[in-house]
mmCIF file of C-alpha atoms and ligand atoms in Angstrom:
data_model
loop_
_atom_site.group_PDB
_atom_site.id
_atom_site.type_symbol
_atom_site.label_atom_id
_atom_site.label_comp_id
_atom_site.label_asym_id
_atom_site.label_seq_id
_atom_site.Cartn_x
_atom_site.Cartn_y
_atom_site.Cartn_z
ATOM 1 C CA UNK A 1 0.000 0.000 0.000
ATOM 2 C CA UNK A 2 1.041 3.202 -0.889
ATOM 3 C CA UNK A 3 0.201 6.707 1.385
ATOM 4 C CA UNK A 4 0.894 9.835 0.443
ATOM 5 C CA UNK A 5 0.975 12.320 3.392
ATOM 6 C CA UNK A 6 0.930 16.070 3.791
ATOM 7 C CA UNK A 7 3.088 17.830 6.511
ATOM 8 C CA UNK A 8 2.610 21.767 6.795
ATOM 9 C CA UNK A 9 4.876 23.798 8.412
ATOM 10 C CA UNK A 10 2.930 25.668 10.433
ATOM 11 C CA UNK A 11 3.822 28.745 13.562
ATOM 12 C CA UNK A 12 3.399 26.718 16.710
ATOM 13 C CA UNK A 13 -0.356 27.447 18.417
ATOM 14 C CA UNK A 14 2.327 28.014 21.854
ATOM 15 C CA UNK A 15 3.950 30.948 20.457
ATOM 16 C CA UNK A 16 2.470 34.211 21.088
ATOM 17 C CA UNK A 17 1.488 35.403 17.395
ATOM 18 C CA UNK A 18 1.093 39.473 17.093
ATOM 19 C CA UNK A 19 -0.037 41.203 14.136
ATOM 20 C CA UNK A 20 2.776 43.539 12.070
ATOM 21 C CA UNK A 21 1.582 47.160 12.297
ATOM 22 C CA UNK A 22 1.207 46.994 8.419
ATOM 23 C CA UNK A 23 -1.545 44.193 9.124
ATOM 24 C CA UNK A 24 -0.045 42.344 5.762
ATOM 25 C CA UNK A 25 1.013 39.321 8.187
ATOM 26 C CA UNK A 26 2.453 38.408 11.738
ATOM 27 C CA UNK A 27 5.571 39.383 13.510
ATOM 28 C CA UNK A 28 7.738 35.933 13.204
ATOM 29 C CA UNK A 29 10.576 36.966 15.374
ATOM 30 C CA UNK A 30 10.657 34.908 18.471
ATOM 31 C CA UNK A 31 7.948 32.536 16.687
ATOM 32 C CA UNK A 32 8.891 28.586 16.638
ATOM 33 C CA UNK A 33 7.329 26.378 14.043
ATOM 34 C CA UNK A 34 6.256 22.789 14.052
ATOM 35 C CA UNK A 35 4.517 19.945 11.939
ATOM 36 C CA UNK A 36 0.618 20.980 11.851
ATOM 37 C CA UNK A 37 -0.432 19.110 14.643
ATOM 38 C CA UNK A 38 -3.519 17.326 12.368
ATOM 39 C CA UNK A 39 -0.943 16.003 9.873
ATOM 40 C CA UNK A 40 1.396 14.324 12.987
ATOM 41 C CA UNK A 41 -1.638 12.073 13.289
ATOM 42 C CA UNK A 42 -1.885 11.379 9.799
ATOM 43 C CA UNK A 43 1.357 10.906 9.760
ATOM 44 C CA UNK A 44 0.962 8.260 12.342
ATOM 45 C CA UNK A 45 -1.560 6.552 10.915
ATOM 46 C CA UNK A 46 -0.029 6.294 8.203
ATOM 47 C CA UNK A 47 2.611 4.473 10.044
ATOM 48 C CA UNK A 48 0.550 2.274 11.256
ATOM 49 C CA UNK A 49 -1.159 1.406 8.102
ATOM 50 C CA UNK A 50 2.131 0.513 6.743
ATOM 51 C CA UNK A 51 3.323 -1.760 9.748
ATOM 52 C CA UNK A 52 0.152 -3.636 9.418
ATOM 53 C CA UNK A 53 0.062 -4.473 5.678
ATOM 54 C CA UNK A 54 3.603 -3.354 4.044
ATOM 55 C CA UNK A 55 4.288 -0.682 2.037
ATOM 56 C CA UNK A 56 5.384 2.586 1.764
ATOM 57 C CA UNK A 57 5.312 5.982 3.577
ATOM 58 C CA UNK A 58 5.564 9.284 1.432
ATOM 59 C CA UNK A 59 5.948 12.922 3.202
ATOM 60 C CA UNK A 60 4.994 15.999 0.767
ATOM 61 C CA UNK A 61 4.961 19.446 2.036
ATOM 62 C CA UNK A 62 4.413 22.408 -0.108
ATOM 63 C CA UNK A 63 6.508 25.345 1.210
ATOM 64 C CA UNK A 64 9.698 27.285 1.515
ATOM 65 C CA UNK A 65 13.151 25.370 2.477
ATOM 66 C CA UNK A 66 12.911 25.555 6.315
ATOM 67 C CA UNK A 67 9.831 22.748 5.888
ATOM 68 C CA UNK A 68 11.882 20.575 5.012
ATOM 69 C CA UNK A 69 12.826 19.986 9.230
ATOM 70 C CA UNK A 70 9.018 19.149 9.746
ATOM 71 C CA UNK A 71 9.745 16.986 6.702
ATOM 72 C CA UNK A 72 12.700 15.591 8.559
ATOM 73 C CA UNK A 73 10.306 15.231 11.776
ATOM 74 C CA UNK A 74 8.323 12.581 9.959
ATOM 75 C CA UNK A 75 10.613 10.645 8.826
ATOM 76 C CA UNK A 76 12.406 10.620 11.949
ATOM 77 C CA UNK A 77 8.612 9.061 12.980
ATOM 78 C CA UNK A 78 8.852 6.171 10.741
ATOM 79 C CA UNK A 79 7.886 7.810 6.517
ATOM 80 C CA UNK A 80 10.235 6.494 4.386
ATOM 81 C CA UNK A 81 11.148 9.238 1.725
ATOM 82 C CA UNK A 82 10.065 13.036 1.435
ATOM 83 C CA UNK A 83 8.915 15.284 -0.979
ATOM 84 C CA UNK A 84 9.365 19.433 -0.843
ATOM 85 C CA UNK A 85 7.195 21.458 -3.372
ATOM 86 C CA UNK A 86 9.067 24.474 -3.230
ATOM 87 C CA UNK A 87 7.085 27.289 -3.209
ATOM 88 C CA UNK A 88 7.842 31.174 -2.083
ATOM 89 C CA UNK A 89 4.932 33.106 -0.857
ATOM 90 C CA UNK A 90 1.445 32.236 0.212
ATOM 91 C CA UNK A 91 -0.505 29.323 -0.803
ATOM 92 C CA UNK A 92 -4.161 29.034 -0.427
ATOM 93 C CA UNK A 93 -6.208 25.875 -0.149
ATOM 94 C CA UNK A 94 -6.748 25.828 -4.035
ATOM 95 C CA UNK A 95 -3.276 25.985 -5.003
ATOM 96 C CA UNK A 96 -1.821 23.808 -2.373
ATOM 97 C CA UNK A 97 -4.972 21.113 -4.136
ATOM 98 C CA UNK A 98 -3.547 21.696 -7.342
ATOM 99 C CA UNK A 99 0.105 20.935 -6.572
ATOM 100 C CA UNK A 100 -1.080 17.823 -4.461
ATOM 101 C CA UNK A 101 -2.763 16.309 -7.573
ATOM 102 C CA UNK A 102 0.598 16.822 -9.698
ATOM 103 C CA UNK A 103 2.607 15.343 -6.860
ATOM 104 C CA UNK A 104 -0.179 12.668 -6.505
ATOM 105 C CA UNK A 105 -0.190 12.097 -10.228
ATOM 106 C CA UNK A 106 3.592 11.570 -9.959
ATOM 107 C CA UNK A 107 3.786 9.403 -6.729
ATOM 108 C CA UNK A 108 0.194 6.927 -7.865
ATOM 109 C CA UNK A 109 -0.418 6.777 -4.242
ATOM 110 C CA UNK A 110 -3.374 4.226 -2.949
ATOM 111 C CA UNK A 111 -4.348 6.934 -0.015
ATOM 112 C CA UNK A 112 -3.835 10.508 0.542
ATOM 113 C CA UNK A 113 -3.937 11.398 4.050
ATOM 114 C CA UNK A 114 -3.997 14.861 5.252
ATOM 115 C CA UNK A 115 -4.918 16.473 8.388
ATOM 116 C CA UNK A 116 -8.736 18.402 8.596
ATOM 117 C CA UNK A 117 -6.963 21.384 8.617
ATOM 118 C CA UNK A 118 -4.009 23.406 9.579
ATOM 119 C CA UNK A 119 -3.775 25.551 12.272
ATOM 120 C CA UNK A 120 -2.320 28.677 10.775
ATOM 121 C CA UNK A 121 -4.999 29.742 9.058
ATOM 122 C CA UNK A 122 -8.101 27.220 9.421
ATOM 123 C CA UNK A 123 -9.221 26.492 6.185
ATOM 124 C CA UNK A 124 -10.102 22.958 6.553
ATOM 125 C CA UNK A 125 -10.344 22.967 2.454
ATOM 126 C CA UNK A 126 -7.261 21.314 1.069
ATOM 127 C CA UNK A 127 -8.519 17.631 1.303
ATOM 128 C CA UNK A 128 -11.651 18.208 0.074
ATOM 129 C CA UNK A 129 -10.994 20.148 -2.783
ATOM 130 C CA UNK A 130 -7.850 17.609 -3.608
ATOM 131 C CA UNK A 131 -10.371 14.840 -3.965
ATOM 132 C CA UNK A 132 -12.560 16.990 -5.987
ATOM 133 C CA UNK A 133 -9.966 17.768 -8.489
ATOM 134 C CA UNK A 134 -8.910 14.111 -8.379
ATOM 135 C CA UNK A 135 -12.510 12.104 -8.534
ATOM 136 C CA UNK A 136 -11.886 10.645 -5.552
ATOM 137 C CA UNK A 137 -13.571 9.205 -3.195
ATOM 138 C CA UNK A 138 -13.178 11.400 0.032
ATOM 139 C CA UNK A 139 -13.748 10.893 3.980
ATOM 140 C CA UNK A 140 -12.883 13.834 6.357
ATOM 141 C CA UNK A 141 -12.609 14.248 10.020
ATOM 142 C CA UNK A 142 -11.207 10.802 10.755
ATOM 143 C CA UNK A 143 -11.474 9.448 13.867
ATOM 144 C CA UNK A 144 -11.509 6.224 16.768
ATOM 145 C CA UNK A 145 -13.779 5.551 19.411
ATOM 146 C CA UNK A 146 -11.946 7.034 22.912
ATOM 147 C CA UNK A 147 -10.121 4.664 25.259
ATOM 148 C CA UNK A 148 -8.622 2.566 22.178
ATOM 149 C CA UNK A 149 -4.644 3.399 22.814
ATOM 150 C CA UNK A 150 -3.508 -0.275 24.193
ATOM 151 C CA UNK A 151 -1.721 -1.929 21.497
ATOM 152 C CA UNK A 152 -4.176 -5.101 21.640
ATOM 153 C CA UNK A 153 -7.330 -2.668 20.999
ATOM 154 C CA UNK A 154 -5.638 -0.991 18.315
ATOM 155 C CA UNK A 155 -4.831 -4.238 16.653
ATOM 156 C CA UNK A 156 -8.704 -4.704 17.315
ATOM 157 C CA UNK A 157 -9.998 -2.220 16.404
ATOM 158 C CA UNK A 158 -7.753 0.163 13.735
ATOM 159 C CA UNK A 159 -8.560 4.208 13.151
ATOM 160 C CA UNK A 160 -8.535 3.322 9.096
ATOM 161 C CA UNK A 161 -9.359 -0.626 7.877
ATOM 162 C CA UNK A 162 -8.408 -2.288 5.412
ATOM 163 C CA UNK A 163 -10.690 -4.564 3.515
ATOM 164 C CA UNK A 164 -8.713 -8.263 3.087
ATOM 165 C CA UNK A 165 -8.693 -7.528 -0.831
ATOM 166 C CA UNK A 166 -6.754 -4.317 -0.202
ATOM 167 C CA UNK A 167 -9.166 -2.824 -2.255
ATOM 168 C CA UNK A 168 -11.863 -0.529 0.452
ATOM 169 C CA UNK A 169 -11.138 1.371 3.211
ATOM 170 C CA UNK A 170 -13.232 1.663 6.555
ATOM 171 C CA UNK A 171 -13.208 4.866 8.084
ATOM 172 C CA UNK A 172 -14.948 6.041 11.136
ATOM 173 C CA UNK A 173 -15.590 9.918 10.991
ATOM 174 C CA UNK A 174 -17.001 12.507 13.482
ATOM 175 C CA UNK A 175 -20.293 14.095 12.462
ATOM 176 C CA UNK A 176 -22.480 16.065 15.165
ATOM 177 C CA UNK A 177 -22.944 13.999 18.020
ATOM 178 C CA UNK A 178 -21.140 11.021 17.181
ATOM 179 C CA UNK A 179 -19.483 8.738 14.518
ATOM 180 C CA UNK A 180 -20.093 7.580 11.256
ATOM 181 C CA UNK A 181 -18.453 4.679 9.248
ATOM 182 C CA UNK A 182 -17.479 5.259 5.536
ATOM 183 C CA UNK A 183 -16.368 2.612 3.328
ATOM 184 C CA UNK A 184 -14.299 4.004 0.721
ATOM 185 C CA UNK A 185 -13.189 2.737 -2.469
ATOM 186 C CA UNK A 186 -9.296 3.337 -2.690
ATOM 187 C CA UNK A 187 -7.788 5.575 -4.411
ATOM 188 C CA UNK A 188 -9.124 7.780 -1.223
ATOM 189 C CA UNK A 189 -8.235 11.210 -0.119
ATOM 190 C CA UNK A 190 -9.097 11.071 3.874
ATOM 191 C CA UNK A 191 -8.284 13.906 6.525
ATOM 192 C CA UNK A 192 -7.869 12.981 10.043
ATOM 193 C CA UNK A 193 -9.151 14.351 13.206
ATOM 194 C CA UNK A 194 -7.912 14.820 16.811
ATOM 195 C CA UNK A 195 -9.049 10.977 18.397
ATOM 196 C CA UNK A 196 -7.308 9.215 15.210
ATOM 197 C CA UNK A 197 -4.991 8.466 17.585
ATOM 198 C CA UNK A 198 -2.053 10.063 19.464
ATOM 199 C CA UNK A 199 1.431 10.032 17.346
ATOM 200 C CA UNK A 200 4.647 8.352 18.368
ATOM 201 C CA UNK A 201 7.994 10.252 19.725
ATOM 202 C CA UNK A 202 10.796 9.740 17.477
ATOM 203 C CA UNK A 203 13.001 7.398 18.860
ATOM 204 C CA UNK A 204 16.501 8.537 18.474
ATOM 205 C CA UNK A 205 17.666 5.854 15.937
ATOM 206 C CA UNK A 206 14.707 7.261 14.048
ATOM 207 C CA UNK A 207 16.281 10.160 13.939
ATOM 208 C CA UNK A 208 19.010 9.061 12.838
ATOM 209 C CA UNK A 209 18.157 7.375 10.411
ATOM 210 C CA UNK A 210 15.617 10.060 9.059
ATOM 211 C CA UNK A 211 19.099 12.036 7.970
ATOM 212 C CA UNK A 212 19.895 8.872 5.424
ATOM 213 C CA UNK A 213 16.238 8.939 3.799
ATOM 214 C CA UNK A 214 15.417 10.715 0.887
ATOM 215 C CA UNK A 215 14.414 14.039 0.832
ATOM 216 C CA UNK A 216 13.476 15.038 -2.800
ATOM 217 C CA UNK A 217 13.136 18.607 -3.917
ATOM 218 C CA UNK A 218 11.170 20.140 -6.648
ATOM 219 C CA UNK A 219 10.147 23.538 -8.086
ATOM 220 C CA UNK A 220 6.553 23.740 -7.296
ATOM 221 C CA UNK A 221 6.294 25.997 -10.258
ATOM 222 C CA UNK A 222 7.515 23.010 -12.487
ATOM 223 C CA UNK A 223 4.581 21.355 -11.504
ATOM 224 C CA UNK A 224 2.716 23.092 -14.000
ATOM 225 C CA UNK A 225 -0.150 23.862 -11.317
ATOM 226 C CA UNK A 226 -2.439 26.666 -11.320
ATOM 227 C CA UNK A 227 -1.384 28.552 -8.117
ATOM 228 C CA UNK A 228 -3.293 31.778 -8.547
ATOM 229 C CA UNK A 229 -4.751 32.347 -4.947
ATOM 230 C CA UNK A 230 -8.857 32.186 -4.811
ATOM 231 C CA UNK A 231 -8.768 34.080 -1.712
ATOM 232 C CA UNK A 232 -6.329 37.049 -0.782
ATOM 233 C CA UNK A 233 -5.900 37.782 3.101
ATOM 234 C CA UNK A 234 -6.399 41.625 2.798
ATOM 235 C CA UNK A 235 -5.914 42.866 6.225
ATOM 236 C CA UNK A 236 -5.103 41.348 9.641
ATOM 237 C CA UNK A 237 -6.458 42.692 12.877
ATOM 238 C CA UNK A 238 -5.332 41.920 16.446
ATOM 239 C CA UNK A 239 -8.668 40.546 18.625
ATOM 240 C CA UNK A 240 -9.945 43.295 20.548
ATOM 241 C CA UNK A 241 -8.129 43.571 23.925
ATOM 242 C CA UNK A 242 -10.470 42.141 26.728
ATOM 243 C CA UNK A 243 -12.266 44.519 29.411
ATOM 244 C CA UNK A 244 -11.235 43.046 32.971
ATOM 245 C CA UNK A 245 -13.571 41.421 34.557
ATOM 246 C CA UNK A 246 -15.860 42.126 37.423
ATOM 247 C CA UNK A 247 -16.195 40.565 41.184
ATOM 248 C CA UNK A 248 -19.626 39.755 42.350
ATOM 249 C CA UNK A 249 -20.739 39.706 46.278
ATOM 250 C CA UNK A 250 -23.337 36.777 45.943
ATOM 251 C CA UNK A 251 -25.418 35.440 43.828
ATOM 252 C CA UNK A 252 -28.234 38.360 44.163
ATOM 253 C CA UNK A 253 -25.549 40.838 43.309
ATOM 254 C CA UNK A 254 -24.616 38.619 39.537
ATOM 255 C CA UNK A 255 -28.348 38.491 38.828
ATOM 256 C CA UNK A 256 -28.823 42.071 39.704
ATOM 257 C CA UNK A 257 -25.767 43.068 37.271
ATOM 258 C CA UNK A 258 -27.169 40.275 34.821
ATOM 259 C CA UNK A 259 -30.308 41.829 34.303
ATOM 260 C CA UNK A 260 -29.550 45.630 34.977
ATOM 261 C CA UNK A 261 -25.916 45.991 32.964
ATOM 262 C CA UNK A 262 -25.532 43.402 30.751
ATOM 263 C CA UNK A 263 -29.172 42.456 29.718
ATOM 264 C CA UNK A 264 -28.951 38.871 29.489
ATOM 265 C CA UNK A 265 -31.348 38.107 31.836
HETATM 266 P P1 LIG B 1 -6.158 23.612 5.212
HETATM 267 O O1 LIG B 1 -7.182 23.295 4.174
HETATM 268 O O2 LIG B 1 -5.252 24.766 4.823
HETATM 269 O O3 LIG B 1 -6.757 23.824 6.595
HETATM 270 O O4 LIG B 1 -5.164 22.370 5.320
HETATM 271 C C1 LIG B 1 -5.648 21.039 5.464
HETATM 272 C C2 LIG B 1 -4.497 20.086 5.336
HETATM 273 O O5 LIG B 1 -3.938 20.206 4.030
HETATM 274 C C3 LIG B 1 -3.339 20.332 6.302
HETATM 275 O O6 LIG B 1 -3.530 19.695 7.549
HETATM 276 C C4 LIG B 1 -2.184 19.692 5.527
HETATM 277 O O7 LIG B 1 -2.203 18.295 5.724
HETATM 278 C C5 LIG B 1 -2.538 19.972 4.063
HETATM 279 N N1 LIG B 1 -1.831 21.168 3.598
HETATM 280 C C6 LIG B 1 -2.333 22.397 3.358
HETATM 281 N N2 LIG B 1 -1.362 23.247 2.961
HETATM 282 C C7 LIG B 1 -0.212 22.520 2.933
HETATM 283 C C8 LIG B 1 1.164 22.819 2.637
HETATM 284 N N3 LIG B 1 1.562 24.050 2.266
HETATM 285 N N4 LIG B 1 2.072 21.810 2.731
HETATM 286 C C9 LIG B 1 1.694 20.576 3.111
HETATM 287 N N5 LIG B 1 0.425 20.252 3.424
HETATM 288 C C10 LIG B 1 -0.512 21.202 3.337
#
């Protein structure tokens, strides 16, 4: 089986993130950067996928030079080559699909597993509009029942199934309220969710051996992708700073301020 993963370099939701004066982006001094903590756990899963039925483990990140250390973070996990789409500049959701189906047309991979979204900006798009682009069949928001993490109830019980033909995927997915199962013919695009499962330290021989793998670079705009951006971040605005907050006597005094100041009641 072959699964193709994404891996987006992305400012680390720790760091304190200010907006430049010029509101055309954020201040990245003192900012670290990690893997997009959604694609970690596709990353994992893809791991796992691969230690249960063979196969092989492709990274892919679209993005300037310095991604290729979250590149290098996966493979220290257990992928077994990388891919960089070098790109300079922003990248929205619809150009970031359009590269993935070149590199996907390139790589013929059975799955495509990406995380729901990234947490730089939120779009929770890229997936979908990959499998759009590709026909493919699509399940987002993948996901495990809770209090699954022992290795016997995994081996029970796996995030993503295989059918025994190799040919259909099982996915459970989150939906309001609970869970729904998918069955999916492959080739699949799925995006993962938090409960997928949690993702593996690198061991330290993994890391060392992540600096042998491959780690393939290509021009993105070689691809031959259409990377004009649908949607242009014009302006952005810090939140507005929070009023303090008030201290209440009792009870009486909170429904008194309730209903008198702030009219909720
Ligand atoms: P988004 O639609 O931007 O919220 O991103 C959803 C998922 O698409 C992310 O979790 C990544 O797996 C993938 N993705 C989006 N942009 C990139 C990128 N520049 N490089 C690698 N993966 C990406």
């Amino acid at each position: 089986m072959k699964l193709l993963v994404t891996v987006k370099r992305v400012e680390d939701p720790e760091s304190r993130i200010r907006v430049r004066p010029d509101g055309q982006g954020i201040v990245t001094d003192g900012v670290n950067y990690k893997m997009n903590p959604f694609d970690e756990i596709a990353v994992e899963e893809a791991i796992r996928l691969k230690e249960r039925h063979g196969g092989e483990v492709v990274v892919v990140s679209l993005g300037g030079p310095a991604a290729a250390a979250e590149l290098r973070a996966a493979l220290a996990m257990g992928a077994d080559r990388a891919v960089l789409a070098r790109h300079a500049g922003a990248l929205d959701p619809s150009g970031a699909a359009a590269l993935l189906e070149r590199l996907v047309a390139q790589e013929r991979p059975d799955l495509v597993l990406l995380g729901k979204q990234a947490v730089d900006d939120d779009q929770n798009q890229t997936g979908q509009l990959l499998a759009g682009r590709l026909g493919w069949p699509q399940a987002t928001f993948a996901s495990k029942k809770e209090g699954l993490e022992s290795p016997a109830e995994q081996a029970r019980e796996p995030g993503l199934a295989l059918s025994a033909d190799g040919a259909r995927l099982r996915v459970a997915r989150e939906i309001d309220g609970g869970l729904e199962t998918l069955e999916l013919e492959l080739p699949a695009v799925v995006t993962v969710d938090l409960r997928l499962n949690r993702p593996r330290f690198a061991s330290l021989p993994g890391i060392m051996k992540a600096k042998k793998k491959e780690l393939r670079e290509v021009e993105a705009g070689a691809l031959g992708a259409d990377l004009s951006p649908r949607v242009v971040v014009r302006r952005l605005l810090e939140p507005p700073a929070r009023a303090g907050g008030v201290k209440v006597a009792d009870v009486s005094e909170l429904f008194q301020r309730l209903r008198g100041e702030a009219k909720v009641v």
